[in-house]
Short mmCIF file of C-alpha atoms and ligand atoms in Angstrom, two decimals:
data_model
loop_
_atom_site.label_atom_id
_atom_site.label_comp_id
_atom_site.label_asym_id
_atom_site.label_seq_id
_atom_site.Cartn_x
_atom_site.Cartn_y
_atom_site.Cartn_z
CA MET S 3 -127.19 -111.82 -194.47
CA ALA S 4 -129.21 -112.94 -191.42
CA LEU S 5 -126.24 -112.72 -189.06
CA PRO S 6 -125.13 -109.13 -189.62
CA TYR S 7 -128.79 -108.16 -189.59
CA LEU S 8 -129.13 -109.63 -186.10
CA LEU S 9 -125.92 -108.02 -184.96
CA THR S 10 -127.15 -104.64 -186.12
CA ALA S 11 -130.41 -105.13 -184.26
CA ALA S 12 -128.49 -106.01 -181.11
CA LEU S 13 -126.81 -102.61 -181.18
CA ILE S 14 -130.01 -100.76 -180.43
CA ALA S 15 -131.20 -100.36 -176.89
CA THR S 16 -133.92 -103.02 -176.68
CA PRO S 17 -133.41 -105.57 -179.44
CA VAL S 18 -136.53 -106.77 -181.18
CA PRO S 19 -136.59 -110.43 -182.06
CA VAL S 20 -135.92 -110.86 -185.72
CA LEU S 21 -135.09 -111.52 -188.56
CA SER S 22 -134.75 -112.78 -192.00
CA ALA S 23 -133.05 -110.88 -194.79
CA GLU S 24 -136.50 -110.45 -196.29
CA PRO S 25 -137.84 -107.19 -194.82
CA ALA S 26 -141.16 -107.48 -193.06
CA PHE S 27 -142.55 -104.32 -194.64
CA ASP S 28 -142.18 -102.47 -197.93
CA VAL S 29 -140.44 -99.46 -196.39
CA ILE S 30 -137.81 -97.27 -198.10
CA PRO S 31 -135.18 -96.77 -196.75
CA ALA S 32 -135.09 -100.25 -195.22
CA PRO S 33 -135.31 -100.09 -191.42
CA VAL S 34 -132.71 -101.68 -189.17
CA SER S 35 -135.16 -104.33 -188.04
CA ALA S 36 -138.83 -105.10 -188.36
CA VAL S 37 -141.32 -107.79 -187.39
CA ALA S 38 -144.78 -108.10 -188.93
CA THR S 39 -147.58 -109.49 -186.75
CA GLY S 40 -150.63 -109.09 -188.97
CA ALA S 41 -152.44 -107.27 -186.14
CA ASP S 42 -153.27 -104.17 -188.17
CA PHE S 43 -154.49 -100.88 -186.76
CA HIS S 44 -157.47 -99.30 -188.48
CA LEU S 45 -157.82 -95.56 -188.75
CA ASP S 46 -161.34 -94.32 -188.20
CA ARG S 47 -163.33 -91.36 -186.92
CA THR S 48 -162.41 -92.13 -183.32
CA THR S 49 -158.65 -92.09 -183.94
CA VAL S 50 -156.61 -89.36 -182.27
CA ILE S 51 -152.95 -88.43 -182.36
CA GLN S 52 -151.72 -87.97 -178.82
CA THR S 53 -148.44 -86.10 -178.48
CA ARG S 54 -146.55 -83.36 -176.70
CA THR S 55 -144.74 -82.67 -179.94
CA PRO S 56 -147.63 -81.05 -181.83
CA ALA S 57 -145.45 -79.88 -184.74
CA VAL S 58 -144.79 -83.49 -185.69
CA GLY S 59 -148.33 -84.58 -184.81
CA SER S 60 -149.96 -82.02 -187.08
CA LEU S 61 -147.75 -82.88 -190.04
CA LEU S 62 -148.76 -86.52 -189.59
CA ALA S 63 -152.42 -85.53 -189.31
CA ALA S 64 -152.15 -83.49 -192.52
CA ASP S 65 -150.57 -86.39 -194.40
CA LEU S 66 -153.15 -88.86 -193.13
CA ARG S 67 -155.94 -86.50 -194.05
CA GLU S 68 -154.64 -86.15 -197.58
CA ALA S 69 -154.23 -89.90 -197.92
CA THR S 70 -157.45 -91.09 -196.25
CA GLY S 71 -159.83 -88.13 -196.01
CA LEU S 72 -159.96 -88.53 -192.22
CA THR S 73 -159.49 -85.52 -189.98
CA ILE S 74 -157.54 -86.86 -187.01
CA PRO S 75 -157.31 -84.54 -184.00
CA VAL S 76 -153.95 -83.88 -182.39
CA THR S 77 -154.10 -83.67 -178.60
CA PRO S 78 -151.58 -83.58 -175.75
CA SER S 79 -153.72 -85.62 -173.37
CA ALA S 80 -154.88 -89.21 -173.43
CA ALA S 81 -158.20 -89.61 -175.18
CA PRO S 82 -160.76 -91.48 -173.07
CA ALA S 83 -162.23 -93.49 -175.90
CA GLY S 84 -161.01 -94.19 -179.35
CA ARG S 85 -157.86 -95.70 -180.66
CA LYS S 86 -154.78 -93.62 -180.56
CA ILE S 87 -151.56 -92.96 -182.35
CA SER S 88 -149.12 -91.78 -179.71
CA LEU S 89 -145.91 -89.94 -180.53
CA LYS S 90 -143.62 -89.87 -177.51
CA ILE S 91 -140.23 -88.44 -176.71
CA THR S 92 -138.27 -90.84 -174.48
CA GLY S 93 -134.60 -91.26 -173.65
CA GLY S 94 -132.14 -93.77 -174.99
CA LEU S 95 -132.99 -93.95 -178.66
CA GLY S 96 -130.25 -91.66 -179.99
CA ASP S 97 -131.24 -90.41 -183.43
CA GLY S 98 -133.44 -93.45 -184.06
CA TYR S 99 -137.08 -94.33 -183.38
CA ARG S 100 -139.32 -97.27 -182.49
CA ILE S 101 -142.74 -98.12 -183.84
CA ALA S 102 -145.23 -100.59 -182.38
CA VAL S 103 -148.53 -101.16 -184.14
CA ASP S 104 -151.29 -103.43 -182.86
CA ARG S 105 -155.07 -103.50 -183.23
CA SER S 106 -155.70 -100.95 -180.51
CA ALA S 107 -152.82 -98.50 -180.80
CA VAL S 108 -149.89 -97.14 -182.71
CA GLU S 109 -146.92 -95.95 -180.69
CA ILE S 110 -143.91 -94.11 -182.05
CA LYS S 111 -141.06 -93.33 -179.65
CA ALA S 112 -137.91 -91.34 -180.26
CA SER S 113 -135.45 -89.23 -178.31
CA THR S 114 -135.70 -86.16 -180.54
CA PRO S 115 -138.47 -84.49 -182.55
CA GLU S 116 -136.53 -85.37 -185.71
CA GLY S 117 -136.48 -89.03 -184.70
CA LEU S 118 -140.22 -88.86 -184.08
CA PHE S 119 -140.74 -87.28 -187.48
CA ASP S 120 -138.64 -90.02 -189.12
CA GLY S 121 -140.86 -92.56 -187.40
CA THR S 122 -143.99 -90.90 -188.82
CA GLN S 123 -142.49 -91.10 -192.31
CA THR S 124 -142.08 -94.85 -191.86
CA LEU S 125 -145.59 -95.12 -190.45
CA LEU S 126 -147.01 -93.47 -193.56
CA GLN S 127 -145.42 -96.22 -195.64
CA LEU S 128 -147.07 -98.90 -193.48
CA ARG S 129 -150.49 -97.58 -194.50
CA ASP S 130 -152.71 -99.27 -197.03
CA GLY S 131 -156.07 -97.56 -197.29
CA ARG S 132 -157.12 -97.00 -193.65
CA ALA S 133 -155.08 -99.95 -192.34
CA ILE S 134 -151.65 -99.61 -190.76
CA ALA S 135 -149.67 -102.84 -190.89
CA GLY S 136 -149.24 -104.46 -187.46
CA GLY S 137 -145.79 -105.15 -186.08
CA THR S 138 -142.72 -103.50 -184.63
CA ILE S 139 -139.85 -101.56 -186.14
CA ALA S 140 -136.58 -100.41 -184.58
CA ASP S 141 -134.63 -98.03 -186.72
CA ARG S 142 -131.92 -95.42 -186.81
CA PRO S 143 -129.74 -93.81 -189.50
CA ARG S 144 -126.41 -95.20 -190.65
CA PHE S 145 -125.15 -91.70 -191.61
CA THR S 146 -126.14 -88.33 -190.17
CA TYR S 147 -125.99 -86.53 -193.54
CA ARG S 148 -128.44 -87.64 -196.22
CA GLY S 149 -128.52 -84.98 -198.87
CA SER S 150 -130.22 -83.97 -202.05
CA HIS S 151 -129.08 -81.12 -204.29
CA LEU S 152 -130.82 -78.79 -206.73
CA ASP S 153 -129.18 -76.46 -209.24
CA LEU S 154 -131.08 -73.17 -209.25
CA ALA S 155 -128.31 -71.45 -211.22
CA ARG S 156 -128.50 -73.25 -214.58
CA HIS S 157 -132.26 -73.00 -214.41
CA PHE S 158 -134.12 -71.23 -211.67
CA HIS S 159 -136.64 -73.36 -209.80
CA ALA S 160 -139.33 -71.34 -208.03
CA PRO S 161 -139.84 -71.62 -204.24
CA ASP S 162 -143.09 -73.59 -204.64
CA GLU S 163 -141.30 -76.17 -206.76
CA VAL S 164 -138.53 -76.47 -204.22
CA LYS S 165 -141.17 -76.93 -201.49
CA LYS S 166 -142.88 -79.71 -203.40
CA TYR S 167 -139.48 -81.35 -203.78
CA ILE S 168 -138.79 -80.99 -200.04
CA ASP S 169 -142.12 -82.72 -199.31
CA GLU S 170 -141.01 -85.71 -201.35
CA ILE S 171 -137.40 -86.04 -200.29
CA ARG S 172 -138.22 -85.97 -196.59
CA ARG S 173 -140.45 -89.02 -197.00
CA LEU S 174 -137.24 -90.86 -197.92
CA LYS S 175 -135.49 -89.53 -194.79
CA ILE S 176 -133.31 -87.09 -196.72
CA ASN S 177 -132.40 -84.41 -194.16
CA TYR S 178 -130.22 -81.90 -196.09
CA LEU S 179 -131.07 -79.92 -199.22
CA HIS S 180 -128.09 -78.31 -200.94
CA LEU S 181 -129.02 -75.39 -203.20
CA HIS S 182 -126.51 -74.42 -205.92
CA LEU S 183 -127.25 -70.69 -206.01
CA SER S 184 -124.65 -69.23 -208.37
CA ASP S 185 -122.84 -70.25 -211.51
CA ASP S 186 -121.62 -68.87 -214.85
CA GLN S 187 -125.16 -68.42 -216.16
CA GLY S 188 -126.93 -66.85 -213.18
CA TRP S 189 -126.93 -65.63 -209.58
CA ARG S 190 -129.98 -66.69 -207.56
CA ILE S 191 -129.77 -65.20 -204.06
CA GLN S 192 -130.18 -61.58 -203.01
CA ILE S 193 -127.01 -60.02 -201.57
CA ASP S 194 -127.72 -56.52 -200.25
CA GLY S 195 -124.17 -55.22 -200.58
CA TRP S 196 -123.93 -56.29 -204.23
CA PRO S 197 -127.42 -55.75 -205.66
CA ARG S 198 -126.50 -56.10 -209.33
CA LEU S 199 -125.74 -59.80 -208.71
CA THR S 200 -129.45 -60.54 -208.85
CA GLU S 201 -130.60 -57.45 -210.84
CA ILE S 202 -128.43 -58.65 -213.71
CA GLY S 203 -127.56 -62.24 -212.78
CA GLY S 204 -131.15 -63.13 -211.91
CA ALA S 205 -132.81 -61.32 -214.81
CA GLU S 206 -135.09 -63.00 -217.33
CA GLY S 207 -133.02 -64.92 -219.87
CA THR S 208 -130.24 -65.98 -217.47
CA GLY S 209 -131.07 -69.71 -217.64
CA VAL S 210 -129.24 -72.16 -219.90
CA ASP S 211 -130.20 -71.47 -223.54
CA GLY S 212 -131.51 -68.10 -222.40
CA VAL S 213 -134.64 -69.75 -221.00
CA GLY S 214 -135.98 -68.55 -217.66
CA GLY S 215 -134.41 -66.48 -214.94
CA GLY S 216 -135.20 -65.48 -211.39
CA PHE S 217 -133.69 -65.43 -207.93
CA LEU S 218 -134.62 -65.82 -204.28
CA THR S 219 -135.08 -62.69 -202.25
CA LYS S 220 -133.80 -63.04 -198.71
CA ALA S 221 -137.41 -63.27 -197.54
CA GLN S 222 -138.11 -66.10 -199.97
CA TYR S 223 -134.92 -67.88 -198.95
CA THR S 224 -135.83 -67.57 -195.27
CA ASP S 225 -139.32 -68.86 -195.97
CA LEU S 226 -137.77 -71.89 -197.72
CA VAL S 227 -135.34 -72.45 -194.86
CA ASP S 228 -138.28 -72.37 -192.40
CA TYR S 229 -140.43 -74.65 -194.53
CA ALA S 230 -137.58 -77.13 -194.76
CA ALA S 231 -136.76 -76.88 -191.05
CA ALA S 232 -140.35 -77.67 -190.11
CA ARG S 233 -139.78 -80.97 -191.93
CA PHE S 234 -136.35 -81.46 -190.35
CA VAL S 235 -134.53 -80.61 -193.58
CA THR S 236 -131.50 -78.32 -193.32
CA ILE S 237 -130.77 -76.04 -196.27
CA VAL S 238 -127.13 -75.88 -197.40
CA PRO S 239 -126.55 -72.82 -199.61
CA GLU S 240 -123.76 -72.89 -202.17
CA ILE S 241 -121.94 -69.99 -203.78
CA ASP S 242 -119.52 -71.51 -206.28
CA MET S 243 -116.03 -69.94 -206.43
CA PRO S 244 -113.36 -69.17 -207.55
CA GLY S 245 -114.62 -70.68 -210.84
CA HIS S 246 -118.22 -70.73 -212.09
CA VAL S 247 -118.44 -66.96 -211.53
CA ASN S 248 -119.21 -65.51 -214.95
CA ALA S 249 -122.62 -64.18 -213.87
CA ALA S 250 -121.03 -62.31 -210.94
CA GLN S 251 -118.39 -60.83 -213.25
CA VAL S 252 -121.00 -59.68 -215.77
CA ALA S 253 -122.70 -57.81 -212.91
CA TYR S 254 -119.43 -56.57 -211.33
CA PRO S 255 -116.52 -56.30 -213.81
CA GLU S 256 -114.20 -55.40 -210.91
CA LEU S 257 -114.27 -59.11 -210.02
CA THR S 258 -112.11 -59.82 -213.10
CA CYS S 259 -108.36 -59.04 -213.19
CA ASP S 260 -108.65 -56.68 -216.18
CA GLY S 261 -111.82 -54.98 -214.98
CA VAL S 262 -113.62 -55.75 -218.22
CA ALA S 263 -117.05 -57.34 -218.03
CA PRO S 264 -117.22 -60.66 -219.86
CA PRO S 265 -120.25 -61.37 -222.06
CA PRO S 266 -123.19 -63.11 -220.35
CA ARG S 267 -123.20 -66.86 -220.98
CA THR S 268 -126.14 -69.22 -221.36
CA ASP S 269 -124.21 -72.19 -222.78
CA THR S 270 -123.16 -75.18 -220.67
CA ALA S 271 -119.36 -74.92 -220.91
CA VAL S 272 -117.49 -75.09 -217.58
CA GLY S 273 -114.08 -74.09 -216.27
CA TYR S 274 -113.52 -70.78 -218.08
CA SER S 275 -114.22 -68.15 -215.40
CA SER S 276 -112.22 -67.25 -212.28
CA LEU S 277 -112.30 -64.60 -209.61
CA CYS S 278 -109.16 -62.43 -209.58
CA ILE S 279 -107.12 -64.13 -206.86
CA SER S 280 -104.65 -61.25 -206.32
CA SER S 281 -107.30 -58.55 -205.91
CA GLU S 282 -108.55 -57.32 -202.52
CA THR S 283 -111.91 -56.55 -204.14
CA THR S 284 -112.35 -60.30 -204.54
CA TYR S 285 -112.03 -60.90 -200.80
CA ARG S 286 -114.30 -57.99 -199.91
CA PHE S 287 -116.90 -59.52 -202.23
CA VAL S 288 -116.43 -63.04 -200.89
CA GLU S 289 -116.60 -61.92 -197.27
CA ASP S 290 -119.74 -59.84 -197.87
CA VAL S 291 -121.45 -62.78 -199.56
CA ILE S 292 -120.45 -65.27 -196.85
CA ARG S 293 -121.47 -62.88 -194.07
CA GLU S 294 -124.88 -62.15 -195.60
CA LEU S 295 -125.52 -65.79 -196.39
CA ALA S 296 -124.44 -67.00 -192.95
CA ALA S 297 -126.80 -64.48 -191.37
CA ILE S 298 -129.85 -66.04 -193.05
CA THR S 299 -128.71 -69.67 -192.82
CA PRO S 300 -129.40 -71.42 -189.50
CA GLY S 301 -127.81 -74.68 -190.72
CA PRO S 302 -124.15 -75.46 -189.96
CA TYR S 303 -122.77 -75.38 -193.51
CA ILE S 304 -121.89 -72.81 -196.13
CA HIS S 305 -120.91 -74.54 -199.37
CA ILE S 306 -118.21 -72.59 -201.18
CA GLY S 307 -118.08 -74.66 -204.39
CA GLY S 308 -114.49 -74.93 -205.54
CA ASP S 309 -115.04 -77.33 -208.45
CA GLU S 310 -113.65 -77.13 -211.98
CA ALA S 311 -111.61 -73.95 -211.39
CA HIS S 312 -109.61 -74.65 -214.55
CA ALA S 313 -109.08 -70.95 -215.21
CA THR S 314 -107.47 -70.45 -211.80
CA PRO S 315 -103.74 -71.36 -211.67
CA PRO S 316 -103.22 -74.19 -209.11
CA ALA S 317 -101.11 -72.12 -206.69
CA ASP S 318 -103.70 -69.32 -206.81
CA TYR S 319 -106.45 -71.84 -206.16
CA VAL S 320 -104.82 -72.96 -202.93
CA ARG S 321 -104.06 -69.37 -201.94
CA PHE S 322 -107.74 -68.51 -202.46
CA GLN S 323 -109.02 -71.44 -200.38
CA ASP S 324 -106.47 -70.78 -197.61
CA ARG S 325 -107.99 -67.35 -197.27
CA VAL S 326 -111.68 -68.06 -197.90
CA ILE S 327 -112.22 -71.19 -195.78
CA PRO S 328 -111.37 -69.32 -192.53
CA LEU S 329 -113.89 -66.63 -193.52
CA VAL S 330 -116.65 -69.23 -193.28
CA ALA S 331 -115.53 -70.10 -189.75
CA LYS S 332 -115.38 -66.38 -188.93
CA TYR S 333 -119.15 -66.21 -189.51
CA GLY S 334 -119.83 -69.30 -187.40
CA LYS S 335 -120.25 -71.86 -190.12
CA THR S 336 -118.45 -74.97 -191.31
CA ALA S 337 -117.00 -74.72 -194.79
CA TYR S 338 -118.16 -77.35 -197.22
CA GLY S 339 -116.92 -77.63 -200.78
CA TRP S 340 -116.40 -79.90 -203.77
CA ASN S 341 -113.47 -82.25 -203.19
CA GLU S 342 -110.95 -79.98 -204.95
CA ILE S 343 -110.85 -77.82 -201.80
CA ALA S 344 -108.92 -80.66 -200.11
CA GLN S 345 -105.80 -79.21 -201.78
CA SER S 346 -105.78 -76.46 -199.15
CA THR S 347 -104.55 -77.35 -195.66
CA ALA S 348 -107.20 -74.92 -194.35
CA ALA S 349 -109.77 -77.43 -195.63
CA TYR S 350 -108.82 -80.15 -193.17
CA SER S 351 -111.39 -78.88 -190.68
CA SER S 352 -114.09 -78.66 -193.32
CA VAL S 353 -116.22 -81.04 -195.35
CA ALA S 354 -115.47 -82.27 -198.87
CA GLN S 355 -118.13 -83.40 -201.30
CA TYR S 356 -116.60 -86.15 -203.43
CA TRP S 357 -117.93 -86.00 -206.99
CA GLY S 358 -115.26 -88.00 -208.82
CA THR S 359 -115.91 -91.12 -210.85
CA THR S 360 -113.08 -93.33 -209.56
CA ASN S 361 -112.48 -95.10 -206.26
CA ASN S 362 -109.25 -93.29 -205.60
CA ASN S 363 -108.46 -89.68 -204.76
CA PRO S 364 -105.08 -89.42 -202.99
CA VAL S 365 -105.40 -85.68 -202.27
CA LEU S 366 -108.72 -86.20 -200.57
CA ALA S 367 -107.51 -89.30 -198.72
CA GLY S 368 -104.54 -87.25 -197.49
CA ALA S 369 -106.85 -84.53 -196.16
CA VAL S 370 -109.06 -87.16 -194.53
CA ALA S 371 -105.99 -88.48 -192.70
CA HIS S 372 -105.80 -84.94 -191.24
CA GLY S 373 -109.43 -85.00 -190.12
CA MET S 374 -111.37 -83.80 -193.16
CA ARG S 375 -114.85 -85.30 -193.42
CA VAL S 376 -116.53 -86.37 -196.63
CA VAL S 377 -119.97 -86.45 -198.18
CA MET S 378 -120.11 -89.01 -200.97
CA SER S 379 -121.61 -87.93 -204.30
CA PRO S 380 -119.70 -90.03 -206.84
CA ALA S 381 -120.88 -88.73 -210.20
CA ASN S 382 -121.12 -92.18 -211.79
CA LYS S 383 -123.53 -93.30 -209.03
CA ALA S 384 -125.16 -90.31 -207.38
CA TYR S 385 -125.52 -87.72 -210.19
CA LEU S 386 -129.21 -87.72 -210.89
CA ASP S 387 -128.72 -85.55 -213.98
CA MET S 388 -127.09 -88.48 -215.79
CA LYS S 389 -129.43 -90.23 -218.20
CA TYR S 390 -130.92 -93.57 -217.09
CA ASP S 391 -130.23 -95.07 -220.49
CA ARG S 392 -129.43 -93.88 -223.98
CA ASN S 393 -133.06 -92.98 -224.65
CA THR S 394 -133.66 -90.77 -221.62
CA ARG S 395 -135.13 -87.51 -222.92
CA LEU S 396 -133.36 -85.33 -220.30
CA GLY S 397 -129.93 -85.29 -218.75
CA LEU S 398 -126.25 -85.63 -219.58
CA THR S 399 -123.93 -88.61 -220.04
CA TRP S 400 -120.41 -87.46 -219.08
CA ALA S 401 -120.28 -89.63 -215.94
CA GLY S 402 -122.08 -92.53 -217.58
CA LEU S 403 -125.61 -93.86 -217.81
CA ILE S 404 -127.10 -94.45 -214.36
CA GLU S 405 -129.92 -96.97 -214.17
CA VAL S 406 -131.56 -97.54 -210.79
CA ARG S 407 -129.40 -100.53 -209.93
CA THR S 408 -126.22 -98.57 -210.66
CA ALA S 409 -127.37 -95.82 -208.29
CA TYR S 410 -128.09 -98.49 -205.65
CA ASP S 411 -125.15 -100.88 -205.90
CA TRP S 412 -122.28 -99.18 -204.10
CA ASP S 413 -121.30 -98.56 -200.50
CA PRO S 414 -120.52 -95.02 -199.28
CA GLY S 415 -118.52 -96.46 -196.39
CA THR S 416 -116.04 -98.32 -198.61
CA HIS S 417 -116.27 -96.52 -201.95
CA LEU S 418 -113.13 -94.44 -201.72
CA THR S 419 -109.66 -95.74 -200.89
CA GLY S 420 -108.31 -94.07 -197.75
CA VAL S 421 -111.73 -92.66 -196.78
CA PRO S 422 -113.03 -94.94 -194.02
CA GLU S 423 -116.67 -94.98 -193.01
CA SER S 424 -115.80 -93.07 -189.83
CA SER S 425 -114.80 -90.08 -192.01
CA VAL S 426 -117.94 -90.26 -194.12
CA LEU S 427 -120.71 -87.93 -192.94
CA GLY S 428 -123.08 -89.36 -195.48
CA VAL S 429 -124.27 -89.18 -199.06
CA GLU S 430 -125.73 -86.60 -201.39
CA ALA S 431 -127.47 -87.03 -204.73
CA ALA S 432 -126.73 -84.11 -207.06
CA LEU S 433 -129.19 -82.98 -209.69
CA TRP S 434 -127.77 -80.41 -212.10
CA SER S 435 -130.25 -78.44 -214.19
CA GLU S 436 -128.58 -77.81 -217.55
CA THR S 437 -131.34 -79.87 -219.21
CA LEU S 438 -134.08 -79.47 -216.60
CA ARG S 439 -136.82 -76.85 -216.52
CA SER S 440 -139.92 -77.88 -214.61
CA ILE S 441 -140.61 -79.69 -211.36
CA ASP S 442 -141.76 -82.63 -213.51
CA ASP S 443 -138.29 -82.74 -215.08
CA ILE S 444 -136.72 -82.72 -211.61
CA GLU S 445 -138.99 -85.48 -210.36
CA PHE S 446 -138.45 -87.65 -213.42
CA MET S 447 -134.68 -87.56 -212.95
CA ALA S 448 -134.72 -87.80 -209.15
CA PHE S 449 -137.21 -90.63 -208.74
CA PRO S 450 -136.66 -93.48 -208.27
CA ARG S 451 -132.88 -93.00 -208.05
CA LEU S 452 -133.03 -90.67 -205.05
CA ALA S 453 -134.70 -93.52 -203.16
CA ALA S 454 -131.60 -95.63 -203.83
CA ILE S 455 -129.23 -92.95 -202.53
CA ALA S 456 -131.51 -92.34 -199.54
CA GLU S 457 -131.33 -96.01 -198.63
CA LEU S 458 -127.52 -95.97 -198.89
CA GLY S 459 -127.48 -93.03 -196.49
CA TRP S 460 -129.96 -94.39 -193.97
CA SER S 461 -130.03 -98.19 -193.93
CA PRO S 462 -127.41 -100.48 -192.41
CA ALA S 463 -125.11 -102.01 -194.99
CA ALA S 464 -126.39 -105.43 -193.84
CA THR S 465 -129.83 -104.68 -195.30
CA HIS S 466 -128.42 -103.88 -198.73
CA ASP S 467 -130.13 -106.15 -201.19
CA TRP S 468 -131.11 -105.28 -204.75
CA GLU S 469 -133.95 -107.81 -205.03
CA SER S 470 -135.48 -106.49 -201.84
CA PHE S 471 -135.01 -102.88 -202.92
CA ARG S 472 -136.61 -103.36 -206.34
CA THR S 473 -139.59 -105.09 -204.71
CA ARG S 474 -140.03 -102.24 -202.24
CA LEU S 475 -139.68 -99.68 -205.05
CA ALA S 476 -142.46 -101.38 -206.97
CA ALA S 477 -144.64 -101.01 -203.87
CA TYR S 478 -143.65 -97.34 -203.50
CA GLY S 479 -144.57 -96.41 -207.10
CA PRO S 480 -148.32 -96.02 -206.45
CA GLN S 481 -147.55 -93.52 -203.68
CA TRP S 482 -145.72 -91.28 -206.13
CA THR S 483 -148.58 -91.69 -208.58
CA ALA S 484 -151.16 -90.83 -205.91
CA ARG S 485 -149.27 -87.64 -205.01
CA GLY S 486 -148.83 -86.57 -208.63
CA VAL S 487 -145.07 -87.10 -208.56
CA ASP S 488 -143.47 -87.96 -211.87
CA PHE S 489 -140.98 -90.83 -211.89
CA TYR S 490 -139.07 -93.02 -214.32
CA ARG S 491 -140.62 -96.45 -214.80
CA SER S 492 -137.31 -98.26 -214.90
CA PRO S 493 -137.49 -101.64 -216.68
CA GLN S 494 -135.39 -102.99 -213.77
CA VAL S 495 -138.45 -102.70 -211.50
CA SER S 496 -141.76 -104.61 -211.80
CA TRP S 497 -144.01 -101.60 -211.26
C1 LIG E 513 -119.95 -81.01 -213.19
S1 LIG E 513 -120.08 -81.67 -210.45
C2 LIG E 513 -120.15 -79.88 -212.43
C3 LIG E 513 -121.29 -79.00 -212.70
C4 LIG E 513 -122.11 -79.52 -213.85
C5 LIG E 513 -122.24 -81.01 -213.74
C6 LIG E 513 -123.14 -81.63 -214.76
C7 LIG E 513 -119.46 -80.38 -210.27
C8 LIG E 513 -118.92 -80.16 -208.94
N1 LIG E 513 -119.42 -79.56 -211.32
O1 LIG E 513 -120.84 -77.70 -212.97
O2 LIG E 513 -123.36 -78.92 -213.78
O3 LIG E 513 -120.96 -81.57 -213.89
O4 LIG E 513 -123.33 -82.99 -214.54
#
């Protein structure tokens, strides 16, 4: 392992001398390279954060205040006395960052505010009490897309819960949050042109088992988008179609072929509903939804679902995607969908989210040969709604039991035949909410497995090492505890 580790380090601008396979610090995701010196920096009342990127500086100050009780001023100019944490934008570091910590100063450098922010997230993990571990780190992401997903349709999760989740995922360098906003049971985002979607589809009782309900107004959605963006997380909204549309058809019977409203559904069956592919009303609806959603979504992607459309005849499915995928481009966004959309040639310029459980998907590999890009969410590895073991109180089992090591031990760059690493944008951990209600439920299923997926998305393959990961997880546990985050005490980890 030492050799590839060195090679990886040599790829960054100024190589730091390294390295053994044993990481110098307990950081998740593992950095590209790190050297510990033992010359720790101590935070005290004289410490200041000096930066011309105050947005990042104040987030760091807020985190340090919560963790240590110290109020650390953020200033653009050099402080005459006192020991400083400087956050600097410099050229040449791509989307990575550098950290140097010694007794008198902490310096984080990056070429973008996001890189700087990533560096601060690492810095926070170097802290023990008021000491920051001395040494140097050079780091950058393996993949640009590191995603997490929440299902607001099967059970609505309120904006404050989503914000708490954003706070946690960003610490693991997750930079996309995919929100599943519509399904058979409910519709969770305000669409002005079709108000009954949320009046009916977001009403009380629209969650699985008739529990819960709710939806995001556009103002709430925008507030979430802004909150996420301030932490360098991009929201990816999903409207699932042409299947998973029962809630929309309850609200608007003209979206069925016979014009008859189906009964509302709060069970967990899938694959029974379909938009009417031959009806112009369908495309008016779809275009209105995409246009309204694109207008409030600054991120590059609109996710159009496309999974499990078993009630849509195959030729109709392709006809639908051929027509809908260009609509996303028409409103300035890149279409993103579950891997079934790869059946449409229009999908070659879009992004597929692979959720299968095998290492082979010839249709997807064929689309990739034509330029389609892929986000890896294999359900038997990256579905955080699967139970950890047979006794897990929450979750499903259809894709298998997923203990922490199972979530960790795979490689997104080689997982799928015919999908080379160069076509992989990254990874995403999906968390479906059929069995989940509260933020505690979400946290218990997400952590610690999301840390495993985050590491696969960020860290070089050369750092992949289960023994190292389980050691670093054990060190991370107290941080979750301190922040009141629920997590599964996997017997595979010595907490
Ligand atoms: C499959 S994954 C689904 C969802 C379910 C999930 C439960 C995918 C694209 N579709 O509708 O919620 O399984 O694990």
